Short mmCIF file of C-alpha atoms and ligand atoms in Angstrom, two decimals:
data_model
loop_
_atom_site.label_atom_id
_atom_site.label_comp_id
_atom_site.label_asym_id
_atom_site.label_seq_id
_atom_site.Cartn_x
_atom_site.Cartn_y
_atom_site.Cartn_z
CA MET A 1 26.20 -9.76 87.91
CA LEU A 2 23.79 -7.27 86.51
CA THR A 3 21.11 -9.13 84.72
CA ARG A 4 18.42 -7.14 83.06
CA CYS A 5 16.03 -9.95 82.39
CA PRO A 6 13.39 -11.10 82.58
CA VAL A 7 11.72 -7.96 81.37
CA LYS A 8 8.01 -8.36 81.82
CA CYS A 9 5.47 -5.86 80.60
CA THR A 10 1.84 -5.62 81.54
CA ILE A 11 -0.52 -3.40 79.64
CA ILE A 12 -3.09 -1.65 81.78
CA PHE A 13 -4.62 1.38 80.17
CA SER A 14 -1.97 2.10 77.61
CA VAL A 15 0.40 0.75 75.09
CA LEU A 16 3.74 0.14 76.57
CA VAL A 17 7.11 -0.35 74.99
CA CYS A 18 9.51 -2.16 77.25
CA SER A 19 13.15 -1.41 76.89
CA ILE A 20 15.96 0.11 78.83
CA SER A 21 18.43 2.41 77.25
CA LEU A 22 21.35 4.08 78.89
CA GLY A 23 22.25 7.60 77.83
CA HIS A 24 24.48 9.83 79.89
CA SER A 25 21.91 9.68 82.61
CA ASP A 26 20.49 6.40 83.80
CA ARG A 27 17.00 5.79 82.50
CA LEU A 28 14.83 3.40 84.49
CA GLY A 29 11.54 3.39 82.63
CA TYR A 30 8.98 5.31 80.68
CA TYR A 31 5.35 5.14 79.68
CA CYS A 32 3.40 6.60 76.76
CA THR A 33 -0.33 7.08 77.25
CA SER A 34 -1.96 5.85 74.07
CA ASP A 35 -5.44 7.37 74.24
CA GLY A 36 -4.46 10.76 72.86
CA ASN A 37 -2.08 11.31 69.91
CA TYR A 38 -0.92 14.40 68.07
CA THR A 39 0.27 14.76 64.51
CA SER A 40 3.65 16.05 63.41
CA ASN A 41 2.35 19.34 62.00
CA SER A 42 -0.01 20.12 64.88
CA ILE A 43 -0.03 23.07 67.25
CA TYR A 44 0.20 20.54 70.05
CA LYS A 45 3.58 19.39 68.78
CA LYS A 46 4.90 22.97 68.59
CA ASN A 47 3.66 23.62 72.11
CA LEU A 48 5.25 20.45 73.39
CA ASP A 49 8.57 21.37 71.77
CA SER A 50 8.41 24.80 73.43
CA ALA A 51 7.41 23.38 76.80
CA LEU A 52 10.36 20.98 76.83
CA ALA A 53 12.74 23.71 75.65
CA ASN A 54 11.40 25.90 78.47
CA LEU A 55 12.17 23.18 81.00
CA TYR A 56 15.71 23.05 79.74
CA SER A 57 16.22 26.81 79.90
CA ALA A 58 14.69 26.87 83.38
CA ALA A 59 17.11 24.16 84.49
CA ASN A 60 19.94 26.13 82.93
CA ALA A 61 18.90 29.28 84.78
CA SER A 62 18.26 27.99 88.30
CA ASN A 63 19.31 25.22 90.65
CA SER A 64 15.90 24.61 92.19
CA GLY A 65 15.68 21.07 90.79
CA PHE A 66 11.98 21.38 89.94
CA TYR A 67 10.99 22.99 86.67
CA ASN A 68 7.54 23.33 85.18
CA ALA A 69 6.24 24.77 81.95
CA SER A 70 2.83 25.31 80.44
CA VAL A 71 2.43 26.34 76.81
CA GLY A 72 -0.70 26.94 74.72
CA GLU A 73 -4.43 27.22 75.26
CA GLY A 74 -7.40 24.89 75.53
CA SER A 75 -6.97 21.48 73.94
CA ASP A 76 -3.53 22.47 72.60
CA ARG A 77 -2.16 23.29 76.02
CA VAL A 78 0.85 21.28 77.16
CA ASP A 79 1.86 21.02 80.81
CA ALA A 80 5.27 19.60 81.62
CA PHE A 81 7.58 19.28 84.57
CA VAL A 82 10.84 17.68 85.48
CA LEU A 83 12.06 16.97 89.00
CA CYS A 84 15.59 16.10 90.02
CA ARG A 85 16.43 14.25 93.19
CA ASP A 86 17.44 16.77 95.86
CA ASP A 87 20.79 15.03 96.38
CA VAL A 88 21.82 15.39 92.73
CA GLN A 89 24.30 18.13 91.82
CA PRO A 90 22.97 20.95 89.58
CA ASP A 91 25.07 20.00 86.54
CA ILE A 92 23.99 16.37 86.78
CA CYS A 93 20.40 17.56 87.13
CA ARG A 94 20.76 19.64 83.98
CA SER A 95 22.08 16.72 81.96
CA CYS A 96 19.22 14.61 83.22
CA VAL A 97 16.74 17.28 82.11
CA LYS A 98 18.37 17.29 78.68
CA ASP A 99 18.62 13.51 78.34
CA SER A 100 15.12 12.85 79.64
CA THR A 101 13.44 15.38 77.36
CA ASP A 102 15.35 14.11 74.30
CA MET A 103 14.70 10.46 75.05
CA LEU A 104 11.03 10.74 75.90
CA ARG A 105 10.29 12.49 72.60
CA LYS A 106 11.94 9.60 70.77
CA SER A 107 10.26 6.94 72.87
CA CYS A 108 6.77 8.45 72.69
CA PRO A 109 6.83 10.13 69.26
CA ASN A 110 3.18 11.13 68.99
CA GLN A 111 1.53 10.66 72.39
CA LYS A 112 0.13 13.70 74.14
CA GLU A 113 0.99 12.34 77.55
CA ALA A 114 4.11 10.56 78.70
CA PHE A 115 6.06 9.72 81.86
CA GLU A 116 9.71 8.93 82.36
CA TRP A 117 11.92 8.03 85.29
CA TYR A 118 15.66 8.35 85.53
CA GLN A 119 17.91 7.57 88.43
CA GLU A 120 18.53 11.32 88.76
CA CYS A 121 15.24 12.90 87.66
CA MET A 122 11.70 12.29 86.44
CA LEU A 123 9.78 13.91 83.61
CA ARG A 124 6.09 14.19 82.70
CA TYR A 125 4.04 15.99 80.14
CA SER A 126 0.36 15.96 79.36
CA ASN A 127 -2.47 17.80 77.64
CA ASN A 128 -4.17 17.79 81.07
CA SER A 129 -2.97 20.02 83.87
CA ILE A 130 -0.51 18.15 86.03
CA LEU A 131 0.36 20.39 88.97
CA ASN A 132 -1.14 19.94 92.44
CA LYS A 133 -2.62 16.52 91.73
CA VAL A 134 -1.57 13.16 93.10
CA VAL A 135 -1.06 10.64 90.33
CA THR A 136 -0.07 7.16 91.43
CA GLU A 137 -0.31 5.30 88.11
CA PRO A 138 1.45 4.11 86.06
CA THR A 139 3.94 2.45 88.38
CA TRP A 140 7.34 1.08 87.53
CA ARG A 141 9.21 -1.15 89.85
CA LEU A 142 12.70 -2.51 89.94
CA ARG A 143 13.75 -5.05 92.49
CA GLY A 144 16.77 -6.97 93.66
CA ASP A 145 17.26 -10.49 94.89
CA TYR A 146 15.78 -12.03 98.01
CA VAL A 147 17.52 -11.17 101.23
CA GLU A 148 18.21 -13.62 104.07
CA ASP A 149 16.23 -13.00 107.22
CA GLY A 150 13.49 -11.29 105.21
CA ALA A 151 11.03 -10.85 108.08
CA GLN A 152 13.48 -8.90 110.23
CA PHE A 153 14.70 -6.97 107.19
CA ASN A 154 11.13 -5.99 106.29
CA GLN A 155 10.45 -4.77 109.80
CA ASN A 156 13.59 -2.59 109.82
CA LEU A 157 12.80 -1.35 106.32
CA ARG A 158 9.24 -0.52 107.27
CA ASP A 159 10.41 1.55 110.24
CA LEU A 160 12.91 3.39 108.05
CA LEU A 161 10.32 4.17 105.38
CA ASP A 162 7.80 5.41 107.96
CA ASP A 163 10.47 7.72 109.32
CA LEU A 164 11.46 8.95 105.87
CA LYS A 165 7.83 9.53 104.96
CA ALA A 166 7.33 11.65 108.07
CA GLN A 167 10.28 13.81 107.03
CA ALA A 168 9.33 13.96 103.38
CA ILE A 169 5.81 15.25 103.86
CA GLN A 170 7.43 18.52 104.94
CA ARG A 171 10.41 18.78 102.62
CA LYS A 172 9.17 16.45 99.83
CA PHE A 173 12.47 14.61 100.00
CA ALA A 174 14.26 12.49 102.59
CA THR A 175 17.13 10.05 102.79
CA GLY A 176 18.29 7.99 105.72
CA LYS A 177 19.58 4.68 106.95
CA THR A 178 18.92 2.10 109.60
CA ARG A 179 20.48 -1.05 110.94
CA GLY A 180 19.15 -4.24 109.35
CA PRO A 181 19.76 -7.89 110.23
CA GLN A 182 23.15 -9.53 109.72
CA PHE A 183 25.17 -6.33 109.97
CA LYS A 184 23.46 -4.85 106.97
CA THR A 185 22.66 -1.16 106.78
CA ILE A 186 19.50 -0.30 104.88
CA TYR A 187 19.58 3.00 102.99
CA GLY A 188 16.38 4.65 101.82
CA LEU A 189 15.21 7.60 99.77
CA VAL A 190 11.72 8.98 99.22
CA GLN A 191 10.62 11.96 97.15
CA CYS A 192 7.37 13.67 96.19
CA THR A 193 6.94 16.30 93.52
CA PRO A 194 7.13 19.64 95.38
CA ASP A 195 3.82 20.94 94.01
CA LEU A 196 1.97 18.47 96.26
CA SER A 197 0.57 19.31 99.68
CA SER A 198 1.77 17.34 102.71
CA ILE A 199 -1.33 15.19 102.62
CA GLN A 200 -0.97 14.51 98.92
CA CYS A 201 2.66 13.59 99.39
CA SER A 202 1.75 11.30 102.25
CA ASN A 203 -0.95 9.64 100.12
CA CYS A 204 1.45 8.99 97.28
CA LEU A 205 4.11 7.55 99.57
CA ASP A 206 1.55 5.37 101.36
CA ASN A 207 0.54 4.06 97.96
CA ALA A 208 4.16 3.33 97.05
CA ILE A 209 4.95 1.72 100.41
CA GLY A 210 1.80 -0.40 100.14
CA TYR A 211 2.83 -1.45 96.67
CA LEU A 212 6.23 -2.44 97.97
CA SER A 213 4.69 -5.10 100.18
CA THR A 214 2.98 -6.70 97.19
CA CYS A 215 5.95 -6.66 94.82
CA CYS A 216 9.09 -6.59 96.81
CA SER A 217 8.70 -8.12 100.23
CA GLY A 218 11.98 -9.64 101.40
CA ARG A 219 14.01 -8.09 98.58
CA ILE A 220 17.44 -6.65 99.19
CA GLY A 221 16.66 -3.51 97.21
CA ALA A 222 13.84 -2.02 95.17
CA GLN A 223 12.57 1.12 93.54
CA ILE A 224 8.95 2.14 93.17
CA LEU A 225 8.46 4.88 90.60
CA LYS A 226 5.17 6.75 90.36
CA PRO A 227 4.26 9.99 88.59
CA SER A 228 3.96 11.90 91.89
CA CYS A 229 6.55 10.16 94.06
CA ARG A 230 9.36 7.68 94.17
CA LEU A 231 11.03 5.48 96.74
CA ARG A 232 14.16 3.37 96.80
CA PHE A 233 16.06 1.25 99.27
CA GLU A 234 19.34 -0.64 99.02
CA VAL A 235 21.93 -2.14 101.33
CA VAL A 236 24.57 0.11 99.79
CA GLN A 237 24.57 3.86 100.01
CA PHE A 238 23.25 5.07 96.68
CA TYR A 239 22.36 8.68 97.52
CA ASN A 240 24.52 11.71 98.24
CA GLU A 241 24.32 13.15 101.70
CA THR A 242 22.20 16.28 101.81
CA THR A 243 21.22 18.28 104.87
CA GLY A 244 19.36 15.23 106.15
CA THR A 245 19.62 13.21 109.31
CA ASP A 246 22.79 11.25 108.61
CA ALA A 247 25.58 12.67 110.69
CA GLN A 248 28.75 12.22 108.69
CA PRO A 249 29.06 12.64 104.97
CA PRO A 250 31.02 9.74 103.52
CA SER A 251 34.12 10.44 101.51
CA ARG A 252 33.63 10.55 97.80
CA SER A 253 35.37 7.24 97.25
CA GLN A 254 32.78 5.48 99.40
CA LEU A 255 29.94 6.57 97.22
CA PRO A 256 28.82 4.25 94.47
CA ARG A 257 28.54 5.76 91.05
CA PRO A 258 24.83 6.48 90.69
CA GLY A 259 22.88 3.63 89.26
CA LYS A 260 25.73 1.21 88.83
CA LEU A 261 25.41 -0.81 91.99
CA MET A 262 21.99 -2.29 91.56
CA SER A 263 21.52 -5.94 90.94
CA PHE A 264 17.96 -5.75 89.78
CA LEU A 265 16.25 -8.69 88.25
CA GLY A 266 14.13 -6.64 85.97
CA ILE A 267 11.76 -3.83 85.35
CA PHE A 268 8.11 -4.48 85.93
CA PRO A 269 5.61 -1.84 84.95
CA ASP A 270 2.18 -2.52 86.41
C1 NAG B 301 -1.95 6.47 69.23
O1 NAG B 301 -0.82 5.94 68.55
C2 NAG B 301 -0.44 4.65 68.98
C3 NAG B 301 0.79 4.25 68.20
O2 NAG B 301 1.70 5.29 68.12
C4 NAG B 301 -1.57 3.68 68.75
O3 NAG B 301 -1.21 2.41 69.25
C5 NAG B 301 -2.82 4.16 69.45
O4 NAG B 301 -3.91 3.31 69.18
C6 NAG B 301 -3.15 5.57 69.02
N1 NAG B 301 -4.28 6.05 69.81
C7 NAG B 301 -5.36 6.60 69.26
C8 NAG B 301 -6.42 7.05 70.21
O5 NAG B 301 -5.47 6.74 68.06
C1 NAG B 302 -6.46 15.31 76.67
O1 NAG B 302 -6.50 14.33 75.65
C2 NAG B 302 -7.43 13.28 75.91
C3 NAG B 302 -7.30 12.26 74.82
O2 NAG B 302 -7.33 12.87 73.54
C4 NAG B 302 -8.84 13.88 76.01
O3 NAG B 302 -9.75 12.85 76.35
C5 NAG B 302 -8.87 14.95 77.09
O4 NAG B 302 -10.12 15.57 77.14
C6 NAG B 302 -7.80 16.00 76.80
N1 NAG B 302 -7.76 16.97 77.88
C7 NAG B 302 -7.92 18.27 77.66
C8 NAG B 302 -7.83 19.15 78.86
O5 NAG B 302 -8.13 18.75 76.55
C1 NAG B 303 22.65 28.34 79.59
O1 NAG B 303 23.17 29.44 80.34
C2 NAG B 303 24.32 30.00 79.79
C3 NAG B 303 24.84 31.13 80.70
O2 NAG B 303 24.10 31.26 81.86
C4 NAG B 303 24.03 30.56 78.40
O3 NAG B 303 25.20 31.08 77.82
C5 NAG B 303 23.49 29.42 77.52
O4 NAG B 303 23.11 29.94 76.27
C6 NAG B 303 22.30 28.78 78.18
N1 NAG B 303 21.86 27.64 77.37
C7 NAG B 303 20.57 27.41 77.09
C8 NAG B 303 20.29 26.22 76.24
O5 NAG B 303 19.67 28.12 77.50
C1 NAG B 304 27.51 13.44 94.82
O1 NAG B 304 28.41 14.36 95.46
C2 NAG B 304 29.70 14.38 94.87
C3 NAG B 304 30.56 15.32 95.70
O2 NAG B 304 29.92 16.54 95.93
C4 NAG B 304 29.59 14.84 93.42
O3 NAG B 304 30.87 14.82 92.79
C5 NAG B 304 28.66 13.89 92.66
O4 NAG B 304 28.49 14.36 91.35
C6 NAG B 304 27.32 13.82 93.37
N1 NAG B 304 26.45 12.87 92.70
C7 NAG B 304 25.31 13.23 92.16
C8 NAG B 304 24.48 12.16 91.53
O5 NAG B 304 24.93 14.40 92.18
C1 NAG B 305 5.66 26.71 87.78
O1 NAG B 305 6.32 27.70 87.00
C2 NAG B 305 5.85 29.02 87.25
C3 NAG B 305 6.53 29.98 86.27
O2 NAG B 305 7.37 29.34 85.40
C4 NAG B 305 6.17 29.40 88.66
O3 NAG B 305 5.71 30.71 88.94
C5 NAG B 305 5.49 28.42 89.61
O4 NAG B 305 5.88 28.69 90.92
C6 NAG B 305 5.90 27.00 89.27
N1 NAG B 305 5.11 26.08 90.07
C7 NAG B 305 5.70 25.26 90.93
C8 NAG B 305 4.78 24.37 91.71
O5 NAG B 305 6.92 25.18 91.07
#
């Protein structure tokens, strides 16, 4: 069954509130940076409100899946972006943009900088400029149970992730599958924010893949969520077929409802 404990939280450079809440979209984690706060009547707050509203109108106006906004000047400037997974339908992307912006404001009520990851999208805002930079911390991870035949599984997984990384440094997104031990199929997804260069994307994914070996070796599924990239693997198909390498799109009934098939043990921000 789906157990959502233990929930362990480690504080690195910021205060962290650990909780999971399910809106319409499926929220996985968030992080409020605590070294810069704004007050409720500040210009920063107004700018942040406008920036998030701009993201929502941008998502309403186009199906690109990546929306950025920058509002204000100097120390009151707010940069924000939201990125949907490329395999997510535009209307689902739009609800994720709405849900993520609403929820992050509630979760981080006065912090200038915050990060949030959903199954379908990820959101960031900051008083520092956030485009064209690789940011690999903070990290959230979710992981499943141990798999039998872990060594073989890891080898197959590693090959899959290397292949997906090679594809993603061009397109910033890739999904694919490979044969694992014991008749299992391993499905993987990697994504970088599209403002990154190929090298930056590669660096972020290397960081995430490296992290995987420290947290999640021999696990049957995991997600590594970073500000500039994300990766996930499972032994069930959790993504929608895009134009990628998989030959035949599965019928709709074969697809799991997003986010409902994971048997994660917990959420572990590091
Ligand atoms: C910002 O606010 C949080 C609580 O909302 C607090 O823990 C933190 O110390 C504050 N940071 C600064 C720099 O005042
Ligand atoms: C953003 O806020 C932090 C914390 O208040 C501050 O140290 C930093 O200089 C600010 N960045 C900019 C560009 O103003
Ligand atoms: C979204 O777009 C529709 C039509 O394109 C428009 O009527 C609606 O007002 C827009 N909503 C927002 C919040 O921008
Ligand atoms: C996956 O594709 C199906 C069929 O096109 C669609 O109904 C569903 O909403 C998609 N899922 C997501 C998360 O976009
Ligand atoms: C950010 O948004 C601006 C205008 O809204 C757009 O011109 C620019 O291309 C966007 N940047 C990226 C990396 O998408």
